PDB file of C-alpha atoms in Angstrom:
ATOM      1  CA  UNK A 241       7.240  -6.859  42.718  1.00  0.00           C
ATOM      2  CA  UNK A 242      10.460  -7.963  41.603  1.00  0.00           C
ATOM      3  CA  UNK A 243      11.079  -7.542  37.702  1.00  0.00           C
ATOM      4  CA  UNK A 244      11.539 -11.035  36.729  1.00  0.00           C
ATOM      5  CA  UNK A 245       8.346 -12.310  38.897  1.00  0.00           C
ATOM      6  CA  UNK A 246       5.900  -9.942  37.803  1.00  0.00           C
ATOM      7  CA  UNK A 247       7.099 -11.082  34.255  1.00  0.00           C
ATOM      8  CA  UNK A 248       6.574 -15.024  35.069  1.00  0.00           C
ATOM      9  CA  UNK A 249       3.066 -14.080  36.411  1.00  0.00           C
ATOM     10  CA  UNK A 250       2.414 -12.628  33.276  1.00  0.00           C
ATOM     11  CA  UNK A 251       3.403 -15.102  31.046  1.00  0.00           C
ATOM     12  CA  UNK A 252       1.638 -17.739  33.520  1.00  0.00           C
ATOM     13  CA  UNK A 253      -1.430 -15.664  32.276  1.00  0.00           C
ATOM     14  CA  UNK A 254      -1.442 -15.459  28.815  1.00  0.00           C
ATOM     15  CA  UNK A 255      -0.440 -19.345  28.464  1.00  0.00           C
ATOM     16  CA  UNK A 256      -2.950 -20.657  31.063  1.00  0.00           C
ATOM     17  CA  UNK A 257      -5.929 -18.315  30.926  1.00  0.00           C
ATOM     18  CA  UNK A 258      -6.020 -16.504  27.600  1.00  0.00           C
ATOM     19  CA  UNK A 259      -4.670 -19.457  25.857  1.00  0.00           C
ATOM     20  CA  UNK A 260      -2.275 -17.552  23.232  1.00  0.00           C
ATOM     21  CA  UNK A 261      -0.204 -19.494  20.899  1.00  0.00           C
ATOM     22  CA  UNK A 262       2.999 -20.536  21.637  1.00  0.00           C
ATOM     23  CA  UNK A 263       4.456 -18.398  18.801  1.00  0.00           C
ATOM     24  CA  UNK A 264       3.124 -15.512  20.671  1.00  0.00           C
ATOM     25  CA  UNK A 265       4.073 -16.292  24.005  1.00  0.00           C
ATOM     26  CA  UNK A 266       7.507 -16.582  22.752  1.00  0.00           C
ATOM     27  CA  UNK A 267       7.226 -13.362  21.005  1.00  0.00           C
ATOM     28  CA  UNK A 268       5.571 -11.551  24.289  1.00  0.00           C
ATOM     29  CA  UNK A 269       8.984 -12.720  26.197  1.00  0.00           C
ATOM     30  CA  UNK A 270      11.498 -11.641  23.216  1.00  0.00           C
ATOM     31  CA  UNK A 271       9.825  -8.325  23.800  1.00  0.00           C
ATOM     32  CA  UNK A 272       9.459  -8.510  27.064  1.00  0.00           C
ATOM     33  CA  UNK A 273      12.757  -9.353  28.133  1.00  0.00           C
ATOM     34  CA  UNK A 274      14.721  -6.953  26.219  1.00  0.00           C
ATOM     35  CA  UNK A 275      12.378  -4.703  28.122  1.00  0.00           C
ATOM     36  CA  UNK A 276      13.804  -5.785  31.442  1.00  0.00           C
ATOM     37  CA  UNK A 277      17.226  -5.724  30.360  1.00  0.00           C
ATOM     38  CA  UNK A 278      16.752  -2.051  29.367  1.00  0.00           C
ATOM     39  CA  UNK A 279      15.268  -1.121  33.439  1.00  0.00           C
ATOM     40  CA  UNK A 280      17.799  -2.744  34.690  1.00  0.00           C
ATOM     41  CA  UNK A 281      20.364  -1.430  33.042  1.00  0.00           C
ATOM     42  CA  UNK A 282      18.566   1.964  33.809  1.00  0.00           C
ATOM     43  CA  UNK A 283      19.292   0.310  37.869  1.00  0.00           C
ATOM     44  CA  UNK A 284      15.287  -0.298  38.239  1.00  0.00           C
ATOM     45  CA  UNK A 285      14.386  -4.006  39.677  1.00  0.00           C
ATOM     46  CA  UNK A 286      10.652  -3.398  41.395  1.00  0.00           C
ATOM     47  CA  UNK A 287       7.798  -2.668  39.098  1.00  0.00           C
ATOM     48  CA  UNK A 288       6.948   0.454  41.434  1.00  0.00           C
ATOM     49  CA  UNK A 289       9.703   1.748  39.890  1.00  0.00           C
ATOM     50  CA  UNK A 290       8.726   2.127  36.455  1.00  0.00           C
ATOM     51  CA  UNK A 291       7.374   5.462  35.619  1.00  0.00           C
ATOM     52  CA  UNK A 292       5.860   7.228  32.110  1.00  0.00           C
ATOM     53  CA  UNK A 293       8.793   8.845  31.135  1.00  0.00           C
ATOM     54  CA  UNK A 294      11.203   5.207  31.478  1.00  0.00           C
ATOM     55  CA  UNK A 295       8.814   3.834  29.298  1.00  0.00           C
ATOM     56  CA  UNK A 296       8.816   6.683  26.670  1.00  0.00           C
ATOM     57  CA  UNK A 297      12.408   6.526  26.566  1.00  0.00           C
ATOM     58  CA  UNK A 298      12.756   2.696  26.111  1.00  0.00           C
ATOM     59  CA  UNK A 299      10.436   3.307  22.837  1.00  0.00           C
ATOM     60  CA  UNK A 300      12.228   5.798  21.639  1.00  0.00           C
ATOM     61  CA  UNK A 301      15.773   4.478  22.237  1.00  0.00           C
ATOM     62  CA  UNK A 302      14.159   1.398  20.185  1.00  0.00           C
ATOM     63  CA  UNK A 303      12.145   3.277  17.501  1.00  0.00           C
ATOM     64  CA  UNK A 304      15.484   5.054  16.313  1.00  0.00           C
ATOM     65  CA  UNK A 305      17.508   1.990  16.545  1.00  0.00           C
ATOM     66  CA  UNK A 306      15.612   0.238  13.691  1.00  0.00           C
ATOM     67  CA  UNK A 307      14.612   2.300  10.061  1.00  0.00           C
ATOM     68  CA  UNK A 308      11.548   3.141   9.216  1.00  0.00           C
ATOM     69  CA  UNK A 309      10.187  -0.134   7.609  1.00  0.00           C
ATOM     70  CA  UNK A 310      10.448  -2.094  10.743  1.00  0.00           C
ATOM     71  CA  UNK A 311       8.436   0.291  12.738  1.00  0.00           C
ATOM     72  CA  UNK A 312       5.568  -2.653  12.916  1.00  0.00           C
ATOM     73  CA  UNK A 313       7.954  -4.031  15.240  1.00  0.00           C
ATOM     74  CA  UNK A 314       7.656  -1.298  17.325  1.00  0.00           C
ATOM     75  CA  UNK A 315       4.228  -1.010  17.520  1.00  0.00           C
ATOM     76  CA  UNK A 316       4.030  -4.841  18.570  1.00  0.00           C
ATOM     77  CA  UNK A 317       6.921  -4.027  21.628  1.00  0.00           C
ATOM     78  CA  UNK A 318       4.633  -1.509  22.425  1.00  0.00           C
ATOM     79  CA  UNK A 319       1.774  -3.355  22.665  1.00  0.00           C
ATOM     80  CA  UNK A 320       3.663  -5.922  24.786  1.00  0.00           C
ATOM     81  CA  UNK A 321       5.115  -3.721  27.086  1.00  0.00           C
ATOM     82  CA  UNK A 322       1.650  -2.140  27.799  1.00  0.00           C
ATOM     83  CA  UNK A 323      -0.106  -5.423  28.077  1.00  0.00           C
ATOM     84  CA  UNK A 324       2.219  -6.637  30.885  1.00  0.00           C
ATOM     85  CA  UNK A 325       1.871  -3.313  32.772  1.00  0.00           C
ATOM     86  CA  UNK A 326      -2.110  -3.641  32.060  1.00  0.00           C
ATOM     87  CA  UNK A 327      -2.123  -6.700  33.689  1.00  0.00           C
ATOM     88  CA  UNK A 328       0.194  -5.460  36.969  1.00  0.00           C
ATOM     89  CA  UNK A 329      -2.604  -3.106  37.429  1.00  0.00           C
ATOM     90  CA  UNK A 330      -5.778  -5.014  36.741  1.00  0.00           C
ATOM     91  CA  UNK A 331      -4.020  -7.889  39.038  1.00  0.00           C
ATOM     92  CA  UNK A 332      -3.456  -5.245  41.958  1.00  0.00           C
ATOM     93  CA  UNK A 333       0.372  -5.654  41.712  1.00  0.00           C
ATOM     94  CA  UNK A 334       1.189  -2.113  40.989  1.00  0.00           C
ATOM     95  CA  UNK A 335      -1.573   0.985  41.893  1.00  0.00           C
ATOM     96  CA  UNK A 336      -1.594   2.240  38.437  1.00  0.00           C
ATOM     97  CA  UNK A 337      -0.231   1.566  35.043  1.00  0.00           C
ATOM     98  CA  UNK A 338       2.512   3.681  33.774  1.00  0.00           C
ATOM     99  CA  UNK A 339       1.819   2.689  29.851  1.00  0.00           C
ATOM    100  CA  UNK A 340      -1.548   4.062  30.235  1.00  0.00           C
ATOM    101  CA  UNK A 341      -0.715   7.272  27.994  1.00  0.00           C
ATOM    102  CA  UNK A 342       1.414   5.757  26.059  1.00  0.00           C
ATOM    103  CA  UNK A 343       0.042   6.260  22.031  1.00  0.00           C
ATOM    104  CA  UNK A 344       0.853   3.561  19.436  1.00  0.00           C
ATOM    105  CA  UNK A 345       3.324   4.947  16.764  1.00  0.00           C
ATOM    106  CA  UNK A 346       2.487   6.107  13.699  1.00  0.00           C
ATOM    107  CA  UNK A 347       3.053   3.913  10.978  1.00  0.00           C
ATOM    108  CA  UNK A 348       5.264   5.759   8.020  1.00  0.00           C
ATOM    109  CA  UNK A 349       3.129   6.550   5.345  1.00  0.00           C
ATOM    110  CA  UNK A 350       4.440   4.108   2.317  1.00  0.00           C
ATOM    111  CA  UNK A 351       4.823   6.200  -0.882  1.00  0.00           C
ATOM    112  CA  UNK A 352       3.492   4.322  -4.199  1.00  0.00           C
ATOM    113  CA  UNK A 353       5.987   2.596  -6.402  1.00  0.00           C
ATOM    114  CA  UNK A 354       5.705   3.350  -9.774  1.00  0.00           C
ATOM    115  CA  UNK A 355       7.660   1.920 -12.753  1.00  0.00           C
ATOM    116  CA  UNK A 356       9.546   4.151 -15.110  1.00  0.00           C
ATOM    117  CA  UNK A 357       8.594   4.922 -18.650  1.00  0.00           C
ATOM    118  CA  UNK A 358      10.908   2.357 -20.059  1.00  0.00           C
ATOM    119  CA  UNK A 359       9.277  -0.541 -18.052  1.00  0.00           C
ATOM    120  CA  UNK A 360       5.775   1.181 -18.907  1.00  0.00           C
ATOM    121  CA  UNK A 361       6.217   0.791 -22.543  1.00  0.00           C
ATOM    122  CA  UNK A 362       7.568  -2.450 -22.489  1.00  0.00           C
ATOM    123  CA  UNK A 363       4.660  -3.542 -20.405  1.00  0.00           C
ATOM    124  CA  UNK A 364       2.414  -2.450 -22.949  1.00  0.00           C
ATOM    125  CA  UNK A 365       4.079  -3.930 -25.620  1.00  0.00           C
ATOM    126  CA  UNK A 366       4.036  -7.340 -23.749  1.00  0.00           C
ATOM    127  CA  UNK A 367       0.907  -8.952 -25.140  1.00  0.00           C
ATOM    128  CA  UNK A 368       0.803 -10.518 -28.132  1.00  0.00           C
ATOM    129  CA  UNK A 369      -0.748  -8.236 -31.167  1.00  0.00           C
ATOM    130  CA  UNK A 370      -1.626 -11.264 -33.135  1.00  0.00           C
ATOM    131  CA  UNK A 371      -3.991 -13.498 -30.423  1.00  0.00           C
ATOM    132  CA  UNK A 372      -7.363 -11.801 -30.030  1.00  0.00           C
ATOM    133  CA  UNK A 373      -6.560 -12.416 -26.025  1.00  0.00           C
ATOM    134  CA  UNK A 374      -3.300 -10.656 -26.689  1.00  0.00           C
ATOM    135  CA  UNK A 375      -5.333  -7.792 -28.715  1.00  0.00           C
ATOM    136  CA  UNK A 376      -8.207  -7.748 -25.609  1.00  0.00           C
ATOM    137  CA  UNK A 377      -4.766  -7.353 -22.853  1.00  0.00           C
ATOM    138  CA  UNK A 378      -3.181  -4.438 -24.694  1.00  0.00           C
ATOM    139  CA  UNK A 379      -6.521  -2.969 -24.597  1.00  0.00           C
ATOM    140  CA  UNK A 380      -7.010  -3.288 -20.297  1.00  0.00           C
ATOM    141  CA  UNK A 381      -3.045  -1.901 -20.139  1.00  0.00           C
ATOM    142  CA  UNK A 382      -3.480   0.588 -22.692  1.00  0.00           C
ATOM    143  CA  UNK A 383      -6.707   2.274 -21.261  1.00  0.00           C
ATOM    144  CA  UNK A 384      -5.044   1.518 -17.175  1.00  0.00           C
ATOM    145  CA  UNK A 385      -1.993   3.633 -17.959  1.00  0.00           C
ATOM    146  CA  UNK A 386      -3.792   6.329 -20.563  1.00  0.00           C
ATOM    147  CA  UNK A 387      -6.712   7.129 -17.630  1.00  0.00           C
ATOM    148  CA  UNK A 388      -5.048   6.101 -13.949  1.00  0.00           C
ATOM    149  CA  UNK A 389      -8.335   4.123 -13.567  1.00  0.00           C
ATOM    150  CA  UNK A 390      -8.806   2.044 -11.127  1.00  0.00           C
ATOM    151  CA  UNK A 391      -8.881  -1.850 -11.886  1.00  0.00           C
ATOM    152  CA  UNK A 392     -12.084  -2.388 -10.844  1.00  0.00           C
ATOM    153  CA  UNK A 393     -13.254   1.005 -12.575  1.00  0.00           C
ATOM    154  CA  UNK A 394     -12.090  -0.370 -16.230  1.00  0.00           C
ATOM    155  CA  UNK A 395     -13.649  -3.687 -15.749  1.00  0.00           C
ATOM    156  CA  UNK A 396     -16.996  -1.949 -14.791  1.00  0.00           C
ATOM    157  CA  UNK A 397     -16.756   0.408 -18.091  1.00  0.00           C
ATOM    158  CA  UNK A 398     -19.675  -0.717 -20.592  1.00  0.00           C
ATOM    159  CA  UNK A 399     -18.978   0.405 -24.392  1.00  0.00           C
ATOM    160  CA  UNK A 400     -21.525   3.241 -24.424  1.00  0.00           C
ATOM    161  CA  UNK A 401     -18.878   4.597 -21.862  1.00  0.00           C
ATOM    162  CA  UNK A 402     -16.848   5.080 -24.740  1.00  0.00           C
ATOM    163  CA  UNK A 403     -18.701   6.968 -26.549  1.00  0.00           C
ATOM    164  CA  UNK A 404     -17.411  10.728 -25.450  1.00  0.00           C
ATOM    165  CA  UNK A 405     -14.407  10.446 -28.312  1.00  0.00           C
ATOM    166  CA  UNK A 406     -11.518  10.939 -26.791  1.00  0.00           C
ATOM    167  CA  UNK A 407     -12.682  11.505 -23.338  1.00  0.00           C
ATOM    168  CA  UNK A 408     -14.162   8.146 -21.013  1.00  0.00           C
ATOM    169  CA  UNK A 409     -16.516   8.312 -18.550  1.00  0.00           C
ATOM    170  CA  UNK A 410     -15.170   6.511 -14.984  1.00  0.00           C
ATOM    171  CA  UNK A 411     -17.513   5.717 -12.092  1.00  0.00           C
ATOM    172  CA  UNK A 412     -15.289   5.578  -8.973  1.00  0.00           C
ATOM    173  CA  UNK A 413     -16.232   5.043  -5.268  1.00  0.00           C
ATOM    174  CA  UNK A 414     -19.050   5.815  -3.965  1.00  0.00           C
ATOM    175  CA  UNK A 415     -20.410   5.501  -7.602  1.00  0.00           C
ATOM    176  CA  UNK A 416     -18.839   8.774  -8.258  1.00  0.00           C
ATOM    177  CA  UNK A 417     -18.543   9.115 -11.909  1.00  0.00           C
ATOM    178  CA  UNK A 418     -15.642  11.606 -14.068  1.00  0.00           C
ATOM    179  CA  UNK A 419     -14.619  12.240 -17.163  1.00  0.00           C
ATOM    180  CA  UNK A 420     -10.522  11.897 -18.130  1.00  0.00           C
ATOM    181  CA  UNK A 421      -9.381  12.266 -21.731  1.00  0.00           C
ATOM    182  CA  UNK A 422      -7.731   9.317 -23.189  1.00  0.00           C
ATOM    183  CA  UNK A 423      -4.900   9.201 -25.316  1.00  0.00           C
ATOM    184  CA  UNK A 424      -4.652   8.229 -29.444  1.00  0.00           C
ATOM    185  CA  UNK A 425      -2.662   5.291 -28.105  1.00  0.00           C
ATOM    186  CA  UNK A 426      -4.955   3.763 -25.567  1.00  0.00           C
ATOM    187  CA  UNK A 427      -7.897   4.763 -28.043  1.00  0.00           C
ATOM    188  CA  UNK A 428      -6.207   2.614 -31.160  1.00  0.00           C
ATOM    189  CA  UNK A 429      -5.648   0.048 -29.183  1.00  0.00           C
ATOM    190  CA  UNK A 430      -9.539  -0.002 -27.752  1.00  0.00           C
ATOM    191  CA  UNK A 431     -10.414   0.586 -31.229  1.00  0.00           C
ATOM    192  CA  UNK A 432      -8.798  -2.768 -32.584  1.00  0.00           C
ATOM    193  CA  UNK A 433     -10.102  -4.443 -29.386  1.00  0.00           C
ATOM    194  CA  UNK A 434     -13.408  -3.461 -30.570  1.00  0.00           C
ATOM    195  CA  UNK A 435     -13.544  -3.923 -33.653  1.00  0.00           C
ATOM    196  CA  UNK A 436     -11.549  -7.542 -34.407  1.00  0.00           C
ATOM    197  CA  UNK A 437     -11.781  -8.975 -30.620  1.00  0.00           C
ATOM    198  CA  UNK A 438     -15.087  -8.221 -28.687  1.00  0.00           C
ATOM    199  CA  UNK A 439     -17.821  -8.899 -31.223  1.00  0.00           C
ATOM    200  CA  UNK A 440     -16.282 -12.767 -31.159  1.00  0.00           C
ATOM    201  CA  UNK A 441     -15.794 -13.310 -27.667  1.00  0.00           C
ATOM    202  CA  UNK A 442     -19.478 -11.784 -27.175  1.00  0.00           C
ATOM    203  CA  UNK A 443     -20.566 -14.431 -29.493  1.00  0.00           C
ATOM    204  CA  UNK A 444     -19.494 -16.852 -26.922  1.00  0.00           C
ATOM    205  CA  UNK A 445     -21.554 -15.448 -24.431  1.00  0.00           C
ATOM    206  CA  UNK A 446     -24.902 -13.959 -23.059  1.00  0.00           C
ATOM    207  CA  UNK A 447     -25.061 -10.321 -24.035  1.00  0.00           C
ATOM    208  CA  UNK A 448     -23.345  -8.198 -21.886  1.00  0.00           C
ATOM    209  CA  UNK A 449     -22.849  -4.475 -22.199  1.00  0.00           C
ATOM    210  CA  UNK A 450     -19.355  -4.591 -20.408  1.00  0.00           C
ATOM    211  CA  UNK A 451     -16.339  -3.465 -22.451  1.00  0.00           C
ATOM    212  CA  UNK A 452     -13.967  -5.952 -21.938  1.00  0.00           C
ATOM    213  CA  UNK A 453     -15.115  -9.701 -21.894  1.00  0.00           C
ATOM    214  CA  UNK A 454     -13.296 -12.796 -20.675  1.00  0.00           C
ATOM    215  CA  UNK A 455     -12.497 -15.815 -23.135  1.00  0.00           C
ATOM    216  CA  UNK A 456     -15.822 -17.681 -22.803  1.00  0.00           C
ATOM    217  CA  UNK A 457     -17.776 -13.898 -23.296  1.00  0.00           C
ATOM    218  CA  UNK A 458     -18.649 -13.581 -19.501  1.00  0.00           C
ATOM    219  CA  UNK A 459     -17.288 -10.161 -18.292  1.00  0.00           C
ATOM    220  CA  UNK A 460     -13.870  -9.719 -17.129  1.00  0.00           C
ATOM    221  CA  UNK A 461     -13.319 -10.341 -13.394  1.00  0.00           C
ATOM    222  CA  UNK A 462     -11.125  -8.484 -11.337  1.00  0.00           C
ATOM    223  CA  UNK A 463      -8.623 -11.770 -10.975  1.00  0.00           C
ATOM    224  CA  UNK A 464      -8.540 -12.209 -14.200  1.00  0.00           C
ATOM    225  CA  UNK A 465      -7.085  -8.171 -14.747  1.00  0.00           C
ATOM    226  CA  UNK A 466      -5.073  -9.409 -12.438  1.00  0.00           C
ATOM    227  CA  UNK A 467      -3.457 -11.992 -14.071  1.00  0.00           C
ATOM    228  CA  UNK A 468      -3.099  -9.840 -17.185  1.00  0.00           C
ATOM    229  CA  UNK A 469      -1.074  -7.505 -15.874  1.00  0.00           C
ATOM    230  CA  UNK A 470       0.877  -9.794 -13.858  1.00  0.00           C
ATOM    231  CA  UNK A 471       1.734 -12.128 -17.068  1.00  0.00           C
ATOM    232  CA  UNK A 472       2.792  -8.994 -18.967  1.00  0.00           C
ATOM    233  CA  UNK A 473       5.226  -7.983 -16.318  1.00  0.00           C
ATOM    234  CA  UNK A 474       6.702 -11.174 -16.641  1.00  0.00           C
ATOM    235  CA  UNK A 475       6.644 -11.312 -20.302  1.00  0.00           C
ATOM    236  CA  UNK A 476       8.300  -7.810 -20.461  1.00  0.00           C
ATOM    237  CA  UNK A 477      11.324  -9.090 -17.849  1.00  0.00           C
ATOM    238  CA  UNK A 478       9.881  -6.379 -15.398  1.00  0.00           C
ATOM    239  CA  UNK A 479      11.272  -7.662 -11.925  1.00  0.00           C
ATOM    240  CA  UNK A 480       9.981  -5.067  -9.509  1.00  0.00           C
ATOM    241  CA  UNK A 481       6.831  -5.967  -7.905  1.00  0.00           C
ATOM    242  CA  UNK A 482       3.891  -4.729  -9.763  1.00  0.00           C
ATOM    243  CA  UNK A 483       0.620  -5.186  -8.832  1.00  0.00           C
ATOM    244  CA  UNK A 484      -3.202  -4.101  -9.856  1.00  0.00           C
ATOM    245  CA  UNK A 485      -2.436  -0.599  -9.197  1.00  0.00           C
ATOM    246  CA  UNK A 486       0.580   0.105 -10.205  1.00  0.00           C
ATOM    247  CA  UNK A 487      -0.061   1.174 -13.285  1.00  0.00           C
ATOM    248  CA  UNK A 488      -2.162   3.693 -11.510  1.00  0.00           C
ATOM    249  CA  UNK A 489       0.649   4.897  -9.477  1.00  0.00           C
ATOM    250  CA  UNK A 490       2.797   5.161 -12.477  1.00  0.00           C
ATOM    251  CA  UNK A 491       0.244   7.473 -14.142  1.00  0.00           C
ATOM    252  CA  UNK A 492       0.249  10.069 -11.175  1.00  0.00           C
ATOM    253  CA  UNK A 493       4.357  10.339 -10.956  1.00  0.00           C
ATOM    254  CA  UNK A 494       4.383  10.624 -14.318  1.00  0.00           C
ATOM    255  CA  UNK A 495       2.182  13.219 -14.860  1.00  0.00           C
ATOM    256  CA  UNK A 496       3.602  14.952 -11.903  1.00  0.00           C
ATOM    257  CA  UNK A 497       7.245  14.462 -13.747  1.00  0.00           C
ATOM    258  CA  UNK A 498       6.322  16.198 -16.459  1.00  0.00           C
ATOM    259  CA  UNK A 499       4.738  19.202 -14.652  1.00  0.00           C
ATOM    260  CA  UNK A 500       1.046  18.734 -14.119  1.00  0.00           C
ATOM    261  CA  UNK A 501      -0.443  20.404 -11.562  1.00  0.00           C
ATOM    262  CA  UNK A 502      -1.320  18.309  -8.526  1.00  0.00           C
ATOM    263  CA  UNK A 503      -5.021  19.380  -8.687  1.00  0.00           C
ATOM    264  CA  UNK A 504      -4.777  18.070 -11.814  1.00  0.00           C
ATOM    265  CA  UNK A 505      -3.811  14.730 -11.297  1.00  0.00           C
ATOM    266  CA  UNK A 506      -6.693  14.841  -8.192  1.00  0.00           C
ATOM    267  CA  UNK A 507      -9.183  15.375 -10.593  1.00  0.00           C
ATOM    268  CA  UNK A 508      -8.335  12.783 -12.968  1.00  0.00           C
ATOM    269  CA  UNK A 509      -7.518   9.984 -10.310  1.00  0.00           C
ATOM    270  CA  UNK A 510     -11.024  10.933  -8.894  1.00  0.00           C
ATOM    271  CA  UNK A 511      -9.753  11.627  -4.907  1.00  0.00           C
ATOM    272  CA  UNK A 512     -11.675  13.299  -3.218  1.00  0.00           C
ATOM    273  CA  UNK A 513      -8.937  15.761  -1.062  1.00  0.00           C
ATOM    274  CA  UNK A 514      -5.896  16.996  -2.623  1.00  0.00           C
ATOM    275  CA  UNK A 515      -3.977  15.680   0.248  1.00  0.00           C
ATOM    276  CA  UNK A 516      -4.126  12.214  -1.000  1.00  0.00           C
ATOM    277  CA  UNK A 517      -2.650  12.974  -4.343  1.00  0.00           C
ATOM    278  CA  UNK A 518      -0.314  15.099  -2.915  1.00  0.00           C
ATOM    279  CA  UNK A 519       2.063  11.768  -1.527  1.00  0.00           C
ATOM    280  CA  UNK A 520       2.937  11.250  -5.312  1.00  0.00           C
ATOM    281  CA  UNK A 521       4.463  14.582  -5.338  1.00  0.00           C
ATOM    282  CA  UNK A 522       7.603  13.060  -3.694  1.00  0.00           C
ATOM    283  CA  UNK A 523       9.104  12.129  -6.817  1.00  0.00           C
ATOM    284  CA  UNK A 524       8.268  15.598  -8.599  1.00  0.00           C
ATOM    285  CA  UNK A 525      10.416  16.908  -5.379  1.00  0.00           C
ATOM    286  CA  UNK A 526      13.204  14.303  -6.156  1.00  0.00           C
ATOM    287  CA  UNK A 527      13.259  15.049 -10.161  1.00  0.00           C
ATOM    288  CA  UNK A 528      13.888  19.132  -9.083  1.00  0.00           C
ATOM    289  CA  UNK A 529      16.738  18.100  -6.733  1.00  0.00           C
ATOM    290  CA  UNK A 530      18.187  15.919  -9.376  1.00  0.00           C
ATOM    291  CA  UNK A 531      18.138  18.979 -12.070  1.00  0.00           C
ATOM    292  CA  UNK A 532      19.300  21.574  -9.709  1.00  0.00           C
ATOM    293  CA  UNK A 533      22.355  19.495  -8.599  1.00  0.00           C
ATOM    294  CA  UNK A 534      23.306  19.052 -12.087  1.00  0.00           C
ATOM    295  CA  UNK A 535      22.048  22.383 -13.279  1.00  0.00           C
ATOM    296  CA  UNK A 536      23.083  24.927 -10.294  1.00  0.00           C
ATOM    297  CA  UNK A 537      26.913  26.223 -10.976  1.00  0.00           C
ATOM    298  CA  UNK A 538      27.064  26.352  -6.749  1.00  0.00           C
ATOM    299  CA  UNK A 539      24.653  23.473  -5.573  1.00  0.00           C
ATOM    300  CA  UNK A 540      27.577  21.213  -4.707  1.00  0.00           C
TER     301      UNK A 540
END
C-alpha cells in the first residue's frame, strides 16, 4: 500500500476505534509524517518496501540528531513508528512487521545533582536559631546532610535511636537497619533540638517516641520535611532545584570529593550493590581531570 494511505488508515483507527485524544493523534502524525518524509527521501513509496534495517537507520539518524535529554522523544517516535507497522500487519496490509525487533532505547541514566559546599552551609544556616521551629529545621538539615539519610528514614528515627553517641541507627528499605556516625555539628544541633524544642512541642501532643515532632506534637510527615527544606533553599537564595534528596546526593559527591572510598559511601547510604553508588563517582572523575589539567606540566 501506498505510503500516505496506509498512514490515513491508521490514523482512521486510532481516532474512530481506539478513541485516542486528539493531542495524541496529532502527535502520532508529527511522528509519523516525518517518518514518511524520511522513506521517501530514501525513494521508498509502498509499505512492502520498508525493511528492519530502514527502520534502524531512521532511529538512529534521529537519536543522534537530538542530545541526550530529549531521548524520551525518541522512545515515543519509536513507539509510533512501530504501532503503525503493528497495525499494517494485524490489518493484513503488509505479511509481516518490520519494527518487530526493534528494542526501545535506553533512557540515559540521569546523574544526581548535588549542591556545592557553599550552598550546603548556607542551607543549614537558613533557619532561624531563635524560633523553636527554626531550632527543630536546623535539626532535620543538620542530621540529612551529616548521615545521607533518607527523608523518610530521619522522620522514622525515634530518640532511643540516638542513643549510640555519635553514631545513629537508620532503618532503610526493606526495614534494613545501619549504623553511620554523625558529626559534632549535626549532633549540637540535635542536642539543642532536644533539649529546648521537643519536650514543648511533645507537650502539645499524644506521646510519641518519634524524634522530630510537627508544631501541634504529632510526628513529622514527610510533606512537611518537605517544605522545610524547600523554605530553607529559598531563604538561603539557593536557585538550583533542590528537592527531598538532594541533600542526600550532596553527601555522596562530597564524600567522594574528598576521597572516600566508594564502598564506603555504599555502606553508609545503605545500597545494597556497589553499582548504584558508583553513578556519584562521576564528579570524583571530574574533580581529578580538573587537578591534572592544572597540575600536569604537559596535560594541555
Amino acid at each position: 500500500m501506498l505510503l500516505e494511505r496506509a498512514l490515513d488508515a491508521y490514523l482512521r483507527h486510532v481516532t474512530v476505534e481506539r478513541g485516542l485524544s486528539a493531542h495524541t493523534i496529532a502527535a502520532y502524525r508529527r511522528d509519523l509524517d516525518g517518518y514518511l518524509q524520511w522513506l521517501a527521501s530514501e525513494g521508498v513509496t509502498d509499505t512492502a518496501d520498508v525493511t528492519v534495517a530502514l527502520i534502524d537507520r531512521f532511529i538512529a539518524e534521529r537519536a543522534s540528531a537530538v542530545p541526550a535529554p530529549a531521548s524520551t522523544s525518541i522512545a515515543r517516535l519509536q513507539s509510533s513508528v512501530r504501532g503503525w507497522h503493528r497495525f499494517l500487519a494485524r490489518e493484513g496490509i503488509e505479511a509481516d512487521d518490520p519494527s518487530g525487533k526493534l528494542r526501545p532505547p535506553k533512557a540515559p541514566q540521569r546523574l544526581p545533582k548535588a549542591l556545592t559546599i557553599d550552598q550546603v552551609e548556607r542551607l543549614l544556616a537558613a533557619p532561624s536559631s531563635e524560633e523553636p521551629i527554626g531550632i527543630r529545621d536546623r535539626a532535620l538539615l543538620e542530621l540529612l546532610y551529616a548521615t545521607g539519610a533518607r527523608v523518610s528514614e530521619v522522620i522514622g528515627l525515634d530518640v532511643d535511636d540516638l542513643a549510640h553517641g555519635d553514631m545513629l541507627r537508620l532503618r532503610g528499605k526493606g526495614s534494613k537497619e545501619r549504623i553511620v556516625p554523625v558529626g559534632s555539628f549535626a549532633r549540637a544541633a540535635v542536642d539543642a533540638y532536644l533539649t529546648r524544642v521537643r519536650p514543648g512541642l511533645a507537650a502539645k501532643g499524644r506521646a510519641s517516641a518519634r524524634l522530630f515532632l510537627g508544631a501541634r506534637g504529632a510526628p513529622l510527615s514527610r510533606q512537611s520535611a518537605w517544605l522545610v527544606i524547600r523554605d530553607a533553599a529559598e531563604r538561603a537564595q539557593i536557585t538550583v532545584a533542590v528537592s527531598p534528596h538532594t541533600l542526600r546526593h550532596s553527601f555522596a559527591t562530597h564524600l567522594l570529593q574528598g576521597g572516600a572510598d566508594v564502598r564506603v559511601v555504599q555502606e553508609l547510604l545503605g545500597h545494597s550493590s556497589v553499582a548504584t553508588t558508583q553513578i556519584y563517582t562521576h564528579v570524583s572523575v571530574d574533580a581529578l581531570r580538573d587537578i591534572y589539567a592544572t597540575s600536569h606540566p604537559r596535560a594541555l
